[in-house]
């Protein structure tokens, strides 16, 4: 799902709210999440999951194409961990597929 698809789904579900306001609400939420992770803080949405920033230390690596040694700088990357309820819902939605595959 893309951001525009999410906005369209929400606008359709809540027709009393103008489409522009729905788009603004989604953008405000995503901006707040981005800013929180940018401050290296944790985000937890109960029943859905949590977002944290994980750090990768600087290291020497190899270019797989040439085999040449390359220095990779330290970096931070966002990481998502699904909550139990989200995992259960995803697994439940896959039950018919799992039964057919077995």
PDB file of C-alpha atoms in Angstrom:
ATOM      1  CA  UNK A   1       0.000   0.000   0.000  1.00  0.00           C
ATOM      2  CA  UNK A   2       1.267   3.439  -0.850  1.00  0.00           C
ATOM      3  CA  UNK A   3       0.684   6.640   1.097  1.00  0.00           C
ATOM      4  CA  UNK A   4      -1.796   7.883  -1.515  1.00  0.00           C
ATOM      5  CA  UNK A   5      -3.715   4.579  -1.341  1.00  0.00           C
ATOM      6  CA  UNK A   6      -3.908   4.921   2.454  1.00  0.00           C
ATOM      7  CA  UNK A   7      -5.206   8.486   2.116  1.00  0.00           C
ATOM      8  CA  UNK A   8      -7.834   7.372  -0.410  1.00  0.00           C
ATOM      9  CA  UNK A   9      -9.005   4.484   1.804  1.00  0.00           C
ATOM     10  CA  UNK A  10      -9.339   6.782   4.823  1.00  0.00           C
ATOM     11  CA  UNK A  11     -11.093   9.486   2.777  1.00  0.00           C
ATOM     12  CA  UNK A  12     -13.562   6.894   1.497  1.00  0.00           C
ATOM     13  CA  UNK A  13     -14.204   5.488   4.971  1.00  0.00           C
ATOM     14  CA  UNK A  14     -14.648   8.922   6.577  1.00  0.00           C
ATOM     15  CA  UNK A  15     -16.524  10.789   3.848  1.00  0.00           C
ATOM     16  CA  UNK A  16     -17.593  13.538   6.251  1.00  0.00           C
ATOM     17  CA  UNK A  17     -13.933  14.641   6.418  1.00  0.00           C
ATOM     18  CA  UNK A  18     -12.650  16.467   3.313  1.00  0.00           C
ATOM     19  CA  UNK A  19      -9.998  14.603   1.308  1.00  0.00           C
ATOM     20  CA  UNK A  20      -7.473  17.424   1.853  1.00  0.00           C
ATOM     21  CA  UNK A  21      -7.908  17.147   5.633  1.00  0.00           C
ATOM     22  CA  UNK A  22      -7.398  13.376   5.471  1.00  0.00           C
ATOM     23  CA  UNK A  23      -4.208  13.884   3.482  1.00  0.00           C
ATOM     24  CA  UNK A  24      -3.007  16.496   5.975  1.00  0.00           C
ATOM     25  CA  UNK A  25      -3.719  14.153   8.924  1.00  0.00           C
ATOM     26  CA  UNK A  26      -1.711  11.313   7.359  1.00  0.00           C
ATOM     27  CA  UNK A  27       1.164  13.696   6.599  1.00  0.00           C
ATOM     28  CA  UNK A  28       1.147  15.081  10.167  1.00  0.00           C
ATOM     29  CA  UNK A  29       1.274  11.552  11.623  1.00  0.00           C
ATOM     30  CA  UNK A  30       4.123  10.472   9.339  1.00  0.00           C
ATOM     31  CA  UNK A  31       6.036  13.709   9.993  1.00  0.00           C
ATOM     32  CA  UNK A  32       5.675  13.208  13.754  1.00  0.00           C
ATOM     33  CA  UNK A  33       6.936   9.633  13.452  1.00  0.00           C
ATOM     34  CA  UNK A  34       9.875  10.755  11.314  1.00  0.00           C
ATOM     35  CA  UNK A  35      10.791  13.499  13.773  1.00  0.00           C
ATOM     36  CA  UNK A  36      10.553  11.101  16.737  1.00  0.00           C
ATOM     37  CA  UNK A  37      12.826   8.555  15.069  1.00  0.00           C
ATOM     38  CA  UNK A  38      15.126  11.395  14.006  1.00  0.00           C
ATOM     39  CA  UNK A  39      15.508  12.236  17.703  1.00  0.00           C
ATOM     40  CA  UNK A  40      16.409   8.555  18.267  1.00  0.00           C
ATOM     41  CA  UNK A  41      13.252   8.000  20.350  1.00  0.00           C
ATOM     42  CA  UNK A  42      11.088   4.870  20.266  1.00  0.00           C
ATOM     43  CA  UNK A  43       7.545   4.717  18.859  1.00  0.00           C
ATOM     44  CA  UNK A  44       5.123   2.107  20.174  1.00  0.00           C
ATOM     45  CA  UNK A  45       1.647   1.604  18.752  1.00  0.00           C
ATOM     46  CA  UNK A  46      -0.130  -0.974  20.921  1.00  0.00           C
ATOM     47  CA  UNK A  47      -1.490  -3.893  18.930  1.00  0.00           C
ATOM     48  CA  UNK A  48       0.490  -2.861  15.854  1.00  0.00           C
ATOM     49  CA  UNK A  49       4.196  -2.721  16.659  1.00  0.00           C
ATOM     50  CA  UNK A  50       7.143  -0.548  17.554  1.00  0.00           C
ATOM     51  CA  UNK A  51       9.708   1.484  15.665  1.00  0.00           C
ATOM     52  CA  UNK A  52      13.249   2.000  16.972  1.00  0.00           C
ATOM     53  CA  UNK A  53      16.497   3.304  15.559  1.00  0.00           C
ATOM     54  CA  UNK A  54      19.242   0.692  15.293  1.00  0.00           C
ATOM     55  CA  UNK A  55      22.882   1.659  14.917  1.00  0.00           C
ATOM     56  CA  UNK A  56      25.362   0.028  12.592  1.00  0.00           C
ATOM     57  CA  UNK A  57      29.018   0.555  13.455  1.00  0.00           C
ATOM     58  CA  UNK A  58      31.582   1.698  10.930  1.00  0.00           C
ATOM     59  CA  UNK A  59      33.339  -1.211   9.278  1.00  0.00           C
ATOM     60  CA  UNK A  60      35.467  -2.347   6.412  1.00  0.00           C
ATOM     61  CA  UNK A  61      33.570  -4.236   3.739  1.00  0.00           C
ATOM     62  CA  UNK A  62      34.166  -5.491   0.220  1.00  0.00           C
ATOM     63  CA  UNK A  63      32.620  -4.359  -3.020  1.00  0.00           C
ATOM     64  CA  UNK A  64      30.993  -7.601  -4.237  1.00  0.00           C
ATOM     65  CA  UNK A  65      31.552  -6.690  -7.863  1.00  0.00           C
ATOM     66  CA  UNK A  66      35.265  -5.882  -7.709  1.00  0.00           C
ATOM     67  CA  UNK A  67      36.365  -7.392  -4.396  1.00  0.00           C
ATOM     68  CA  UNK A  68      37.911  -4.038  -3.490  1.00  0.00           C
ATOM     69  CA  UNK A  69      38.003  -3.102   0.214  1.00  0.00           C
ATOM     70  CA  UNK A  70      35.553  -0.286   1.052  1.00  0.00           C
ATOM     71  CA  UNK A  71      35.081   1.684   4.273  1.00  0.00           C
ATOM     72  CA  UNK A  72      31.427   1.916   5.350  1.00  0.00           C
ATOM     73  CA  UNK A  73      30.644   4.725   7.788  1.00  0.00           C
ATOM     74  CA  UNK A  74      28.582   4.374  10.943  1.00  0.00           C
ATOM     75  CA  UNK A  75      24.877   4.826  10.342  1.00  0.00           C
ATOM     76  CA  UNK A  76      21.471   4.692  11.995  1.00  0.00           C
ATOM     77  CA  UNK A  77      18.500   2.926  10.419  1.00  0.00           C
ATOM     78  CA  UNK A  78      14.837   2.629  11.429  1.00  0.00           C
ATOM     79  CA  UNK A  79      13.676  -0.827  12.481  1.00  0.00           C
ATOM     80  CA  UNK A  80      10.077  -2.090  12.845  1.00  0.00           C
ATOM     81  CA  UNK A  81       9.025  -4.954  15.110  1.00  0.00           C
ATOM     82  CA  UNK A  82       5.466  -6.196  14.628  1.00  0.00           C
ATOM     83  CA  UNK A  83       3.263  -6.521  17.711  1.00  0.00           C
ATOM     84  CA  UNK A  84       1.583  -9.762  18.752  1.00  0.00           C
ATOM     85  CA  UNK A  85      -1.884  -8.643  17.628  1.00  0.00           C
ATOM     86  CA  UNK A  86      -0.614  -7.665  14.163  1.00  0.00           C
ATOM     87  CA  UNK A  87       1.174 -11.011  13.793  1.00  0.00           C
ATOM     88  CA  UNK A  88      -1.982 -12.877  14.808  1.00  0.00           C
ATOM     89  CA  UNK A  89      -4.134 -10.936  12.329  1.00  0.00           C
ATOM     90  CA  UNK A  90      -1.688 -11.550   9.489  1.00  0.00           C
ATOM     91  CA  UNK A  91      -1.484 -15.259  10.287  1.00  0.00           C
ATOM     92  CA  UNK A  92      -5.263 -15.514  10.598  1.00  0.00           C
ATOM     93  CA  UNK A  93      -5.729 -13.853   7.204  1.00  0.00           C
ATOM     94  CA  UNK A  94      -3.382 -16.459   5.685  1.00  0.00           C
ATOM     95  CA  UNK A  95      -5.103 -19.566   7.114  1.00  0.00           C
ATOM     96  CA  UNK A  96      -6.980 -20.503   3.904  1.00  0.00           C
ATOM     97  CA  UNK A  97      -3.753 -20.142   1.907  1.00  0.00           C
ATOM     98  CA  UNK A  98      -1.820 -22.267   4.391  1.00  0.00           C
ATOM     99  CA  UNK A  99      -4.474 -25.028   4.282  1.00  0.00           C
ATOM    100  CA  UNK A 100      -4.395 -25.105   0.460  1.00  0.00           C
ATOM    101  CA  UNK A 101      -0.616 -25.305   0.379  1.00  0.00           C
ATOM    102  CA  UNK A 102      -0.453 -28.242   2.810  1.00  0.00           C
TER     103      UNK A 102
END
